[in-house]
Each structure stands twice: as C-alpha cells, then as structure tokens.
JSON list of C-alpha atoms in Angstrom, two decimals:
[
{"chain": "A", "resi": 1, "resn": "UNK", "atom": "CA", "xyz": [117.62, 132.44, -92.65]},
{"chain": "A", "resi": 2, "resn": "UNK", "atom": "CA", "xyz": [115.29, 135.09, -92.43]},
{"chain": "A", "resi": 3, "resn": "UNK", "atom": "CA", "xyz": [111.59, 134.57, -91.08]},
{"chain": "A", "resi": 4, "resn": "UNK", "atom": "CA", "xyz": [108.94, 135.25, -93.48]},
{"chain": "A", "resi": 5, "resn": "UNK", "atom": "CA", "xyz": [105.92, 137.12, -92.15]},
{"chain": "A", "resi": 6, "resn": "UNK", "atom": "CA", "xyz": [102.64, 135.69, -92.86]},
{"chain": "A", "resi": 7, "resn": "UNK", "atom": "CA", "xyz": [99.37, 137.49, -93.07]},
{"chain": "A", "resi": 8, "resn": "UNK", "atom": "CA", "xyz": [97.99, 135.90, -90.16]},
{"chain": "A", "resi": 9, "resn": "UNK", "atom": "CA", "xyz": [101.19, 136.72, -87.72]},
{"chain": "A", "resi": 10, "resn": "UNK", "atom": "CA", "xyz": [101.18, 140.30, -88.74]},
{"chain": "A", "resi": 11, "resn": "UNK", "atom": "CA", "xyz": [99.83, 142.63, -86.25]},
{"chain": "A", "resi": 12, "resn": "UNK", "atom": "CA", "xyz": [97.25, 144.71, -87.95]},
{"chain": "A", "resi": 13, "resn": "UNK", "atom": "CA", "xyz": [96.24, 146.76, -85.13]},
{"chain": "A", "resi": 14, "resn": "UNK", "atom": "CA", "xyz": [99.55, 147.99, -84.42]},
{"chain": "A", "resi": 15, "resn": "UNK", "atom": "CA", "xyz": [100.51, 148.41, -88.40]},
{"chain": "A", "resi": 16, "resn": "UNK", "atom": "CA", "xyz": [97.02, 150.73, -88.25]},
{"chain": "A", "resi": 17, "resn": "UNK", "atom": "CA", "xyz": [99.47, 153.42, -86.07]},
{"chain": "A", "resi": 18, "resn": "UNK", "atom": "CA", "xyz": [101.27, 154.19, -89.65]},
{"chain": "A", "resi": 19, "resn": "UNK", "atom": "CA", "xyz": [98.23, 156.66, -89.86]},
{"chain": "A", "resi": 20, "resn": "UNK", "atom": "CA", "xyz": [99.01, 158.33, -86.58]},
{"chain": "A", "resi": 21, "resn": "UNK", "atom": "CA", "xyz": [102.28, 159.99, -88.29]},
{"chain": "A", "resi": 22, "resn": "UNK", "atom": "CA", "xyz": [100.44, 163.30, -90.62]},
{"chain": "A", "resi": 23, "resn": "UNK", "atom": "CA", "xyz": [103.78, 162.90, -92.58]},
{"chain": "A", "resi": 24, "resn": "UNK", "atom": "CA", "xyz": [103.48, 159.40, -93.54]},
{"chain": "A", "resi": 25, "resn": "UNK", "atom": "CA", "xyz": [102.13, 157.93, -97.09]},
{"chain": "A", "resi": 26, "resn": "UNK", "atom": "CA", "xyz": [99.38, 156.36, -95.34]},
{"chain": "A", "resi": 27, "resn": "UNK", "atom": "CA", "xyz": [98.09, 159.42, -93.69]},
{"chain": "A", "resi": 28, "resn": "UNK", "atom": "CA", "xyz": [98.48, 161.29, -97.06]},
{"chain": "A", "resi": 29, "resn": "UNK", "atom": "CA", "xyz": [96.19, 158.70, -98.59]},
{"chain": "A", "resi": 30, "resn": "UNK", "atom": "CA", "xyz": [93.90, 158.41, -95.95]},
{"chain": "A", "resi": 31, "resn": "UNK", "atom": "CA", "xyz": [93.15, 162.02, -96.17]},
{"chain": "A", "resi": 32, "resn": "UNK", "atom": "CA", "xyz": [92.67, 161.78, -100.18]},
{"chain": "A", "resi": 33, "resn": "UNK", "atom": "CA", "xyz": [90.16, 158.26, -99.49]},
{"chain": "A", "resi": 34, "resn": "UNK", "atom": "CA", "xyz": [87.90, 160.57, -97.34]},
{"chain": "A", "resi": 35, "resn": "UNK", "atom": "CA", "xyz": [87.60, 163.01, -99.79]},
{"chain": "A", "resi": 36, "resn": "UNK", "atom": "CA", "xyz": [86.50, 160.77, -102.46]},
{"chain": "A", "resi": 37, "resn": "UNK", "atom": "CA", "xyz": [84.13, 159.03, -99.79]},
{"chain": "A", "resi": 38, "resn": "UNK", "atom": "CA", "xyz": [82.60, 162.76, -98.63]},
{"chain": "A", "resi": 39, "resn": "UNK", "atom": "CA", "xyz": [82.22, 163.46, -102.38]},
{"chain": "A", "resi": 40, "resn": "UNK", "atom": "CA", "xyz": [80.32, 160.24, -102.83]},
{"chain": "A", "resi": 41, "resn": "UNK", "atom": "CA", "xyz": [78.15, 161.15, -99.95]},
{"chain": "A", "resi": 42, "resn": "UNK", "atom": "CA", "xyz": [77.29, 164.51, -101.03]},
{"chain": "A", "resi": 43, "resn": "UNK", "atom": "CA", "xyz": [76.70, 163.48, -104.19]},
{"chain": "A", "resi": 44, "resn": "UNK", "atom": "CA", "xyz": [74.46, 160.87, -103.21]},
{"chain": "A", "resi": 45, "resn": "UNK", "atom": "CA", "xyz": [69.96, 160.96, -103.92]},
{"chain": "A", "resi": 46, "resn": "UNK", "atom": "CA", "xyz": [68.26, 161.68, -101.08]},
{"chain": "A", "resi": 47, "resn": "UNK", "atom": "CA", "xyz": [66.96, 158.81, -99.17]},
{"chain": "A", "resi": 48, "resn": "UNK", "atom": "CA", "xyz": [69.16, 155.66, -97.58]},
{"chain": "A", "resi": 49, "resn": "UNK", "atom": "CA", "xyz": [72.81, 155.34, -98.43]},
{"chain": "A", "resi": 50, "resn": "UNK", "atom": "CA", "xyz": [74.14, 151.73, -98.35]},
{"chain": "A", "resi": 51, "resn": "UNK", "atom": "CA", "xyz": [77.81, 151.51, -97.69]},
{"chain": "A", "resi": 52, "resn": "UNK", "atom": "CA", "xyz": [80.15, 148.12, -97.70]},
{"chain": "A", "resi": 53, "resn": "UNK", "atom": "CA", "xyz": [84.01, 148.16, -96.67]},
{"chain": "A", "resi": 54, "resn": "UNK", "atom": "CA", "xyz": [86.25, 145.51, -97.76]},
{"chain": "A", "resi": 55, "resn": "UNK", "atom": "CA", "xyz": [89.12, 144.47, -95.19]},
{"chain": "A", "resi": 56, "resn": "UNK", "atom": "CA", "xyz": [87.97, 147.98, -93.35]},
{"chain": "A", "resi": 57, "resn": "UNK", "atom": "CA", "xyz": [90.89, 147.95, -90.73]},
{"chain": "A", "resi": 58, "resn": "UNK", "atom": "CA", "xyz": [89.43, 150.47, -87.91]},
{"chain": "A", "resi": 59, "resn": "UNK", "atom": "CA", "xyz": [87.33, 152.09, -90.26]},
{"chain": "A", "resi": 60, "resn": "UNK", "atom": "CA", "xyz": [89.21, 155.44, -90.07]},
{"chain": "A", "resi": 61, "resn": "UNK", "atom": "CA", "xyz": [88.12, 156.28, -93.66]},
{"chain": "A", "resi": 62, "resn": "UNK", "atom": "CA", "xyz": [84.47, 155.94, -93.47]},
{"chain": "A", "resi": 63, "resn": "UNK", "atom": "CA", "xyz": [83.91, 157.20, -89.62]},
{"chain": "A", "resi": 64, "resn": "UNK", "atom": "CA", "xyz": [86.03, 159.47, -89.96]},
{"chain": "A", "resi": 65, "resn": "UNK", "atom": "CA", "xyz": [84.06, 161.56, -92.83]},
{"chain": "A", "resi": 66, "resn": "UNK", "atom": "CA", "xyz": [80.66, 160.46, -91.15]},
{"chain": "A", "resi": 67, "resn": "UNK", "atom": "CA", "xyz": [81.19, 161.72, -87.86]},
{"chain": "A", "resi": 68, "resn": "UNK", "atom": "CA", "xyz": [80.89, 165.00, -89.00]},
{"chain": "A", "resi": 69, "resn": "UNK", "atom": "CA", "xyz": [79.03, 164.62, -92.48]},
{"chain": "A", "resi": 70, "resn": "UNK", "atom": "CA", "xyz": [75.02, 165.93, -93.01]},
{"chain": "A", "resi": 71, "resn": "UNK", "atom": "CA", "xyz": [74.14, 162.84, -94.27]},
{"chain": "A", "resi": 72, "resn": "UNK", "atom": "CA", "xyz": [75.29, 160.62, -91.39]},
{"chain": "A", "resi": 73, "resn": "UNK", "atom": "CA", "xyz": [71.60, 159.77, -90.34]},
{"chain": "A", "resi": 74, "resn": "UNK", "atom": "CA", "xyz": [71.18, 158.23, -93.91]},
{"chain": "A", "resi": 75, "resn": "UNK", "atom": "CA", "xyz": [73.84, 155.80, -93.68]},
{"chain": "A", "resi": 76, "resn": "UNK", "atom": "CA", "xyz": [73.57, 151.71, -93.02]},
{"chain": "A", "resi": 77, "resn": "UNK", "atom": "CA", "xyz": [77.57, 150.64, -93.58]},
{"chain": "A", "resi": 78, "resn": "UNK", "atom": "CA", "xyz": [79.07, 147.33, -93.14]},
{"chain": "A", "resi": 79, "resn": "UNK", "atom": "CA", "xyz": [83.06, 147.27, -92.27]},
{"chain": "A", "resi": 80, "resn": "UNK", "atom": "CA", "xyz": [84.13, 143.75, -92.63]},
{"chain": "A", "resi": 81, "resn": "UNK", "atom": "CA", "xyz": [87.48, 143.08, -90.99]},
{"chain": "A", "resi": 82, "resn": "UNK", "atom": "CA", "xyz": [89.49, 139.69, -90.01]},
{"chain": "A", "resi": 83, "resn": "UNK", "atom": "CA", "xyz": [91.63, 141.46, -86.99]},
{"chain": "A", "resi": 84, "resn": "UNK", "atom": "CA", "xyz": [89.31, 141.83, -83.97]},
{"chain": "A", "resi": 85, "resn": "UNK", "atom": "CA", "xyz": [91.41, 144.10, -82.31]},
{"chain": "A", "resi": 86, "resn": "UNK", "atom": "CA", "xyz": [90.56, 146.62, -85.43]},
{"chain": "A", "resi": 87, "resn": "UNK", "atom": "CA", "xyz": [86.96, 145.38, -85.52]},
{"chain": "A", "resi": 88, "resn": "UNK", "atom": "CA", "xyz": [87.03, 146.58, -81.53]},
{"chain": "A", "resi": 89, "resn": "UNK", "atom": "CA", "xyz": [88.22, 149.68, -82.31]},
{"chain": "A", "resi": 90, "resn": "UNK", "atom": "CA", "xyz": [86.31, 150.26, -85.30]},
{"chain": "A", "resi": 91, "resn": "UNK", "atom": "CA", "xyz": [83.26, 149.76, -82.94]},
{"chain": "A", "resi": 92, "resn": "UNK", "atom": "CA", "xyz": [84.20, 151.90, -80.33]},
{"chain": "A", "resi": 93, "resn": "UNK", "atom": "CA", "xyz": [84.87, 154.74, -82.96]},
{"chain": "A", "resi": 94, "resn": "UNK", "atom": "CA", "xyz": [81.64, 154.52, -84.48]},
{"chain": "A", "resi": 95, "resn": "UNK", "atom": "CA", "xyz": [79.91, 154.37, -81.27]},
{"chain": "A", "resi": 96, "resn": "UNK", "atom": "CA", "xyz": [81.87, 157.53, -80.05]},
{"chain": "A", "resi": 97, "resn": "UNK", "atom": "CA", "xyz": [80.63, 159.71, -83.16]},
{"chain": "A", "resi": 98, "resn": "UNK", "atom": "CA", "xyz": [77.10, 158.08, -82.65]},
{"chain": "A", "resi": 99, "resn": "UNK", "atom": "CA", "xyz": [76.96, 156.54, -85.78]},
{"chain": "A", "resi": 100, "resn": "UNK", "atom": "CA", "xyz": [74.20, 153.92, -85.04]},
{"chain": "A", "resi": 101, "resn": "UNK", "atom": "CA", "xyz": [74.09, 152.90, -88.94]},
{"chain": "A", "resi": 102, "resn": "UNK", "atom": "CA", "xyz": [77.95, 151.55, -88.97]},
{"chain": "A", "resi": 103, "resn": "UNK", "atom": "CA", "xyz": [78.45, 148.26, -88.03]},
{"chain": "A", "resi": 104, "resn": "UNK", "atom": "CA", "xyz": [82.41, 146.55, -88.20]},
{"chain": "A", "resi": 105, "resn": "UNK", "atom": "CA", "xyz": [81.75, 142.66, -88.04]},
{"chain": "A", "resi": 106, "resn": "UNK", "atom": "CA", "xyz": [84.49, 140.40, -87.70]},
{"chain": "A", "resi": 107, "resn": "UNK", "atom": "CA", "xyz": [84.36, 138.23, -90.80]},
{"chain": "A", "resi": 108, "resn": "UNK", "atom": "CA", "xyz": [86.32, 136.87, -94.27]},
{"chain": "A", "resi": 109, "resn": "UNK", "atom": "CA", "xyz": [85.81, 139.90, -96.31]},
{"chain": "A", "resi": 110, "resn": "UNK", "atom": "CA", "xyz": [87.44, 137.89, -99.67]},
{"chain": "A", "resi": 111, "resn": "UNK", "atom": "CA", "xyz": [83.58, 135.88, -99.32]},
{"chain": "A", "resi": 112, "resn": "UNK", "atom": "CA", "xyz": [80.70, 137.20, -100.69]},
{"chain": "A", "resi": 113, "resn": "UNK", "atom": "CA", "xyz": [79.18, 136.08, -97.50]},
{"chain": "A", "resi": 114, "resn": "UNK", "atom": "CA", "xyz": [80.19, 138.77, -95.66]},
{"chain": "A", "resi": 115, "resn": "UNK", "atom": "CA", "xyz": [77.72, 141.47, -97.58]},
{"chain": "A", "resi": 116, "resn": "UNK", "atom": "CA", "xyz": [74.35, 139.73, -97.20]},
{"chain": "A", "resi": 117, "resn": "UNK", "atom": "CA", "xyz": [71.54, 141.99, -96.40]},
{"chain": "A", "resi": 118, "resn": "UNK", "atom": "CA", "xyz": [73.64, 145.19, -96.53]},
{"chain": "A", "resi": 119, "resn": "UNK", "atom": "CA", "xyz": [73.94, 144.66, -100.88]},
{"chain": "A", "resi": 120, "resn": "UNK", "atom": "CA", "xyz": [73.39, 146.34, -103.39]},
{"chain": "A", "resi": 121, "resn": "UNK", "atom": "CA", "xyz": [75.49, 149.24, -102.11]},
{"chain": "A", "resi": 122, "resn": "UNK", "atom": "CA", "xyz": [75.81, 152.84, -102.98]},
{"chain": "A", "resi": 123, "resn": "UNK", "atom": "CA", "xyz": [79.26, 153.13, -101.80]},
{"chain": "A", "resi": 124, "resn": "UNK", "atom": "CA", "xyz": [81.96, 150.50, -101.99]},
{"chain": "A", "resi": 125, "resn": "UNK", "atom": "CA", "xyz": [85.44, 150.71, -100.40]},
{"chain": "A", "resi": 126, "resn": "UNK", "atom": "CA", "xyz": [88.21, 148.60, -101.61]},
{"chain": "A", "resi": 127, "resn": "UNK", "atom": "CA", "xyz": [90.93, 150.56, -99.57]},
{"chain": "A", "resi": 128, "resn": "UNK", "atom": "CA", "xyz": [94.52, 148.72, -98.59]},
{"chain": "A", "resi": 129, "resn": "UNK", "atom": "CA", "xyz": [93.40, 145.08, -100.48]},
{"chain": "A", "resi": 130, "resn": "UNK", "atom": "CA", "xyz": [94.99, 145.22, -103.95]},
{"chain": "A", "resi": 131, "resn": "UNK", "atom": "CA", "xyz": [98.60, 146.13, -102.66]},
{"chain": "A", "resi": 132, "resn": "UNK", "atom": "CA", "xyz": [98.18, 142.68, -101.08]},
{"chain": "A", "resi": 133, "resn": "UNK", "atom": "CA", "xyz": [96.90, 140.37, -103.31]},
{"chain": "A", "resi": 134, "resn": "UNK", "atom": "CA", "xyz": [98.16, 139.21, -106.75]},
{"chain": "A", "resi": 135, "resn": "UNK", "atom": "CA", "xyz": [97.41, 140.81, -110.23]},
{"chain": "A", "resi": 136, "resn": "UNK", "atom": "CA", "xyz": [95.13, 138.10, -111.32]},
{"chain": "A", "resi": 137, "resn": "UNK", "atom": "CA", "xyz": [93.23, 138.06, -107.89]},
{"chain": "A", "resi": 138, "resn": "UNK", "atom": "CA", "xyz": [92.83, 142.08, -108.36]},
{"chain": "A", "resi": 139, "resn": "UNK", "atom": "CA", "xyz": [90.87, 141.54, -111.40]},
{"chain": "A", "resi": 140, "resn": "UNK", "atom": "CA", "xyz": [88.78, 138.78, -110.26]},
{"chain": "A", "resi": 141, "resn": "UNK", "atom": "CA", "xyz": [87.89, 141.23, -107.08]},
{"chain": "A", "resi": 142, "resn": "UNK", "atom": "CA", "xyz": [87.18, 143.79, -109.67]},
{"chain": "A", "resi": 143, "resn": "UNK", "atom": "CA", "xyz": [85.14, 141.33, -111.46]},
{"chain": "A", "resi": 144, "resn": "UNK", "atom": "CA", "xyz": [82.67, 140.59, -108.68]},
{"chain": "A", "resi": 145, "resn": "UNK", "atom": "CA", "xyz": [82.19, 144.20, -107.37]},
{"chain": "A", "resi": 146, "resn": "UNK", "atom": "CA", "xyz": [78.98, 144.52, -109.93]},
{"chain": "A", "resi": 147, "resn": "UNK", "atom": "CA", "xyz": [77.70, 142.15, -107.55]},
{"chain": "A", "resi": 148, "resn": "UNK", "atom": "CA", "xyz": [77.56, 144.37, -104.40]},
{"chain": "A", "resi": 149, "resn": "UNK", "atom": "CA", "xyz": [77.15, 147.70, -106.21]},
{"chain": "A", "resi": 150, "resn": "UNK", "atom": "CA", "xyz": [73.86, 149.39, -106.52]},
{"chain": "A", "resi": 151, "resn": "UNK", "atom": "CA", "xyz": [73.00, 151.23, -110.05]},
{"chain": "A", "resi": 152, "resn": "UNK", "atom": "CA", "xyz": [75.22, 154.03, -109.94]},
{"chain": "A", "resi": 153, "resn": "UNK", "atom": "CA", "xyz": [77.44, 153.32, -107.09]},
{"chain": "A", "resi": 154, "resn": "UNK", "atom": "CA", "xyz": [80.69, 154.56, -106.33]},
{"chain": "A", "resi": 155, "resn": "UNK", "atom": "CA", "xyz": [83.73, 152.36, -105.61]},
{"chain": "A", "resi": 156, "resn": "UNK", "atom": "CA", "xyz": [86.76, 153.90, -104.35]},
{"chain": "A", "resi": 157, "resn": "UNK", "atom": "CA", "xyz": [90.05, 151.85, -104.42]},
{"chain": "A", "resi": 158, "resn": "UNK", "atom": "CA", "xyz": [94.01, 152.28, -103.59]},
{"chain": "A", "resi": 159, "resn": "UNK", "atom": "CA", "xyz": [97.02, 150.60, -104.61]},
{"chain": "A", "resi": 160, "resn": "UNK", "atom": "CA", "xyz": [100.42, 151.48, -104.01]},
{"chain": "A", "resi": 161, "resn": "UNK", "atom": "CA", "xyz": [102.27, 152.73, -107.39]},
{"chain": "A", "resi": 162, "resn": "UNK", "atom": "CA", "xyz": [105.97, 151.36, -106.53]},
{"chain": "A", "resi": 163, "resn": "UNK", "atom": "CA", "xyz": [107.29, 149.51, -109.18]},
{"chain": "A", "resi": 164, "resn": "UNK", "atom": "CA", "xyz": [105.80, 147.88, -111.51]},
{"chain": "A", "resi": 165, "resn": "UNK", "atom": "CA", "xyz": [103.10, 150.31, -111.17]},
{"chain": "A", "resi": 166, "resn": "UNK", "atom": "CA", "xyz": [99.91, 148.93, -112.29]},
{"chain": "A", "resi": 167, "resn": "UNK", "atom": "CA", "xyz": [97.48, 151.56, -111.69]},
{"chain": "A", "resi": 168, "resn": "UNK", "atom": "CA", "xyz": [96.67, 151.52, -115.64]},
{"chain": "A", "resi": 169, "resn": "UNK", "atom": "CA", "xyz": [96.16, 147.97, -115.25]},
{"chain": "A", "resi": 170, "resn": "UNK", "atom": "CA", "xyz": [93.46, 148.43, -112.50]},
{"chain": "A", "resi": 171, "resn": "UNK", "atom": "CA", "xyz": [91.68, 151.04, -114.33]},
{"chain": "A", "resi": 172, "resn": "UNK", "atom": "CA", "xyz": [91.47, 148.97, -117.47]},
{"chain": "A", "resi": 173, "resn": "UNK", "atom": "CA", "xyz": [89.86, 145.81, -115.51]},
{"chain": "A", "resi": 174, "resn": "UNK", "atom": "CA", "xyz": [87.14, 148.63, -113.76]},
{"chain": "A", "resi": 175, "resn": "UNK", "atom": "CA", "xyz": [86.17, 149.74, -117.47]},
{"chain": "A", "resi": 176, "resn": "UNK", "atom": "CA", "xyz": [85.99, 145.74, -118.55]},
{"chain": "A", "resi": 177, "resn": "UNK", "atom": "CA", "xyz": [83.69, 145.54, -115.59]},
{"chain": "A", "resi": 178, "resn": "UNK", "atom": "CA", "xyz": [81.63, 148.05, -116.08]},
{"chain": "A", "resi": 179, "resn": "UNK", "atom": "CA", "xyz": [82.95, 150.86, -114.34]},
{"chain": "A", "resi": 180, "resn": "UNK", "atom": "CA", "xyz": [83.42, 154.41, -115.38]},
{"chain": "A", "resi": 181, "resn": "UNK", "atom": "CA", "xyz": [86.50, 156.28, -113.72]},
{"chain": "A", "resi": 182, "resn": "UNK", "atom": "CA", "xyz": [85.39, 159.60, -111.89]},
{"chain": "A", "resi": 183, "resn": "UNK", "atom": "CA", "xyz": [88.94, 160.45, -110.38]},
{"chain": "A", "resi": 184, "resn": "UNK", "atom": "CA", "xyz": [92.35, 159.02, -110.19]},
{"chain": "A", "resi": 185, "resn": "UNK", "atom": "CA", "xyz": [95.27, 160.33, -107.88]},
{"chain": "A", "resi": 186, "resn": "UNK", "atom": "CA", "xyz": [98.01, 162.34, -109.88]},
{"chain": "A", "resi": 187, "resn": "UNK", "atom": "CA", "xyz": [101.18, 159.87, -110.66]},
{"chain": "A", "resi": 188, "resn": "UNK", "atom": "CA", "xyz": [103.51, 162.66, -108.90]},
{"chain": "A", "resi": 189, "resn": "UNK", "atom": "CA", "xyz": [102.28, 161.36, -105.49]},
{"chain": "A", "resi": 190, "resn": "UNK", "atom": "CA", "xyz": [104.13, 158.02, -106.01]},
{"chain": "A", "resi": 191, "resn": "UNK", "atom": "CA", "xyz": [103.86, 156.33, -102.82]},
{"chain": "A", "resi": 192, "resn": "UNK", "atom": "CA", "xyz": [100.46, 155.54, -103.31]},
{"chain": "A", "resi": 193, "resn": "UNK", "atom": "CA", "xyz": [97.15, 155.88, -105.74]},
{"chain": "A", "resi": 194, "resn": "UNK", "atom": "CA", "xyz": [93.89, 156.21, -104.75]},
{"chain": "A", "resi": 195, "resn": "UNK", "atom": "CA", "xyz": [90.75, 155.79, -107.70]},
{"chain": "A", "resi": 196, "resn": "UNK", "atom": "CA", "xyz": [86.97, 156.39, -107.85]},
{"chain": "A", "resi": 197, "resn": "UNK", "atom": "CA", "xyz": [85.14, 154.49, -110.22]},
{"chain": "A", "resi": 198, "resn": "UNK", "atom": "CA", "xyz": [81.16, 154.70, -110.91]},
{"chain": "A", "resi": 199, "resn": "UNK", "atom": "CA", "xyz": [79.32, 151.27, -111.87]},
{"chain": "A", "resi": 200, "resn": "UNK", "atom": "CA", "xyz": [77.28, 151.87, -115.05]},
{"chain": "A", "resi": 201, "resn": "UNK", "atom": "CA", "xyz": [75.88, 148.69, -115.48]},
{"chain": "A", "resi": 202, "resn": "UNK", "atom": "CA", "xyz": [73.01, 147.22, -114.09]},
{"chain": "A", "resi": 203, "resn": "UNK", "atom": "CA", "xyz": [72.32, 145.61, -110.76]},
{"chain": "A", "resi": 204, "resn": "UNK", "atom": "CA", "xyz": [73.73, 142.00, -110.70]},
{"chain": "A", "resi": 205, "resn": "UNK", "atom": "CA", "xyz": [71.76, 139.57, -108.44]},
{"chain": "A", "resi": 206, "resn": "UNK", "atom": "CA", "xyz": [73.68, 138.86, -105.79]},
{"chain": "A", "resi": 207, "resn": "UNK", "atom": "CA", "xyz": [75.69, 134.96, -105.14]},
{"chain": "A", "resi": 208, "resn": "UNK", "atom": "CA", "xyz": [76.67, 134.56, -101.96]},
{"chain": "A", "resi": 209, "resn": "UNK", "atom": "CA", "xyz": [79.30, 131.76, -101.13]},
{"chain": "A", "resi": 210, "resn": "UNK", "atom": "CA", "xyz": [81.83, 133.27, -103.38]},
{"chain": "A", "resi": 211, "resn": "UNK", "atom": "CA", "xyz": [85.74, 134.09, -102.86]},
{"chain": "A", "resi": 212, "resn": "UNK", "atom": "CA", "xyz": [86.17, 138.02, -103.79]},
{"chain": "A", "resi": 213, "resn": "UNK", "atom": "CA", "xyz": [89.69, 137.65, -103.83]},
{"chain": "A", "resi": 214, "resn": "UNK", "atom": "CA", "xyz": [92.70, 135.12, -102.34]},
{"chain": "A", "resi": 215, "resn": "UNK", "atom": "CA", "xyz": [95.00, 137.03, -99.58]},
{"chain": "A", "resi": 216, "resn": "UNK", "atom": "CA", "xyz": [98.30, 136.87, -100.36]},
{"chain": "A", "resi": 217, "resn": "UNK", "atom": "CA", "xyz": [100.76, 139.02, -98.30]},
{"chain": "A", "resi": 218, "resn": "UNK", "atom": "CA", "xyz": [103.79, 139.62, -99.57]},
{"chain": "A", "resi": 219, "resn": "UNK", "atom": "CA", "xyz": [106.30, 141.11, -96.49]},
{"chain": "A", "resi": 220, "resn": "UNK", "atom": "CA", "xyz": [107.30, 144.77, -97.33]},
{"chain": "A", "resi": 221, "resn": "UNK", "atom": "CA", "xyz": [111.01, 145.74, -96.54]},
{"chain": "A", "resi": 222, "resn": "UNK", "atom": "CA", "xyz": [111.79, 146.49, -93.12]},
{"chain": "A", "resi": 223, "resn": "UNK", "atom": "CA", "xyz": [110.37, 148.97, -91.21]},
{"chain": "A", "resi": 224, "resn": "UNK", "atom": "CA", "xyz": [107.84, 149.89, -94.45]},
{"chain": "A", "resi": 225, "resn": "UNK", "atom": "CA", "xyz": [104.30, 148.84, -94.02]},
{"chain": "A", "resi": 226, "resn": "UNK", "atom": "CA", "xyz": [102.40, 148.12, -97.46]},
{"chain": "A", "resi": 227, "resn": "UNK", "atom": "CA", "xyz": [100.18, 150.64, -98.22]},
{"chain": "A", "resi": 228, "resn": "UNK", "atom": "CA", "xyz": [97.89, 148.27, -100.50]}
]
C-alpha cells in the first residue's frame, strides 16, 4: 500500500527548490506575486509599512522585492513559518539583503497569536496556503483576515487552478468579508491563480488565540508539488 505523506513529514525546504527552476509554474507564480507586492509598496502612503506573511516559507516573495525597493527601510515585516530550516534560510536572506526590519519567526501561522505586535498590517501575504487546506478553511481564513488588516490593507493570495477551479469562490469570500478585488491573474495561466484584494472595511480589534485555518495537506501527484 502506498504510504500517504503527511504535512509534518514533508521536507518543505527541499520543496522550495522548485522555485529555482525558471520554467516551473512556481517560478512564474513567484514573479507574479512579487509584482503585486511591489505595486502595494509603490502605492503605500508615506510612513511605516507593516507586513505579515502566513506560511512564509523562505520569504522569497517579500525579501526578493524589498532587496532593491526604495521603501525597504519603511517596512516592518514578520514572516511566520513552521519549518525551522525555511526560517533559518529566510533570516539569512534578510540579513544578506540588509533588511533589518524583517523578522522570520518559527511559529504556527494558523494561530492569530503569531501576529501579536505586528498587526494591523498594511500588506498581508497568504501565498501557498489555500491550495493545502479545505474550502471551509479557506473561507474561515479569509473571514479572519480583517483582524490582521489595517485600513486599506492589501492582501496578496495564491491558489492553484486545477479542477475544480475555485478561484471565483475565493473572490466571492473576499468580497463577503469586506474586501474588493484589485487584480486577478488571467485564467489562461491554468497552473496557478494570484489575486490582490484591498480591505475596504474598518479595522477590527485583534483577538489572539484563534485558529486562522486548519492545515489539511493532500498529497500531490508523484513528482509534482502543490503550487498552493
């Protein structure tokens, strides 16, 4: 009988290596996410910019943008990631880029406690999350994002487009919980979806101790990582 690979058993640091292949869908997705991050920073008001990243991996998306962005010194960011190897690599990348305002912490990104002291944030990254949890947990995650968001915050998110493609449902949930769509990747890119939504509601009072989502990883087809 084929052994099912659990979330805890997966080597997430090795999984990140797919980003190094410029022909992979993950590399294309990363480039798209970086463009959305750059746009959010370009249009941010003067002053400090707070950023949080859920399940941040090695921080390739945010760190890759901040390395040469003119607002880099305005950014205070927390990258939350459970895999300690990925956390060490994110810290190393931030140090190498001279990003003193970026911290990578080993913690459970599914708990709101992980964001104490850094929220409300102006930019929230939920990349590589929605493809690995149930649809009910996707909606729950989106419903709690207002607690992490400052007024007019931007949320950048990803979700693969493999059948059944639930991109329309994800956009509906964002609208349901007070967000408006800024940008959505075209359906012609069938391997992944990237979206950017702006929080149009009033800031919520942050409540610690809640579960943002429940990790339920499905095993991908052999040799193919989930884009998320």
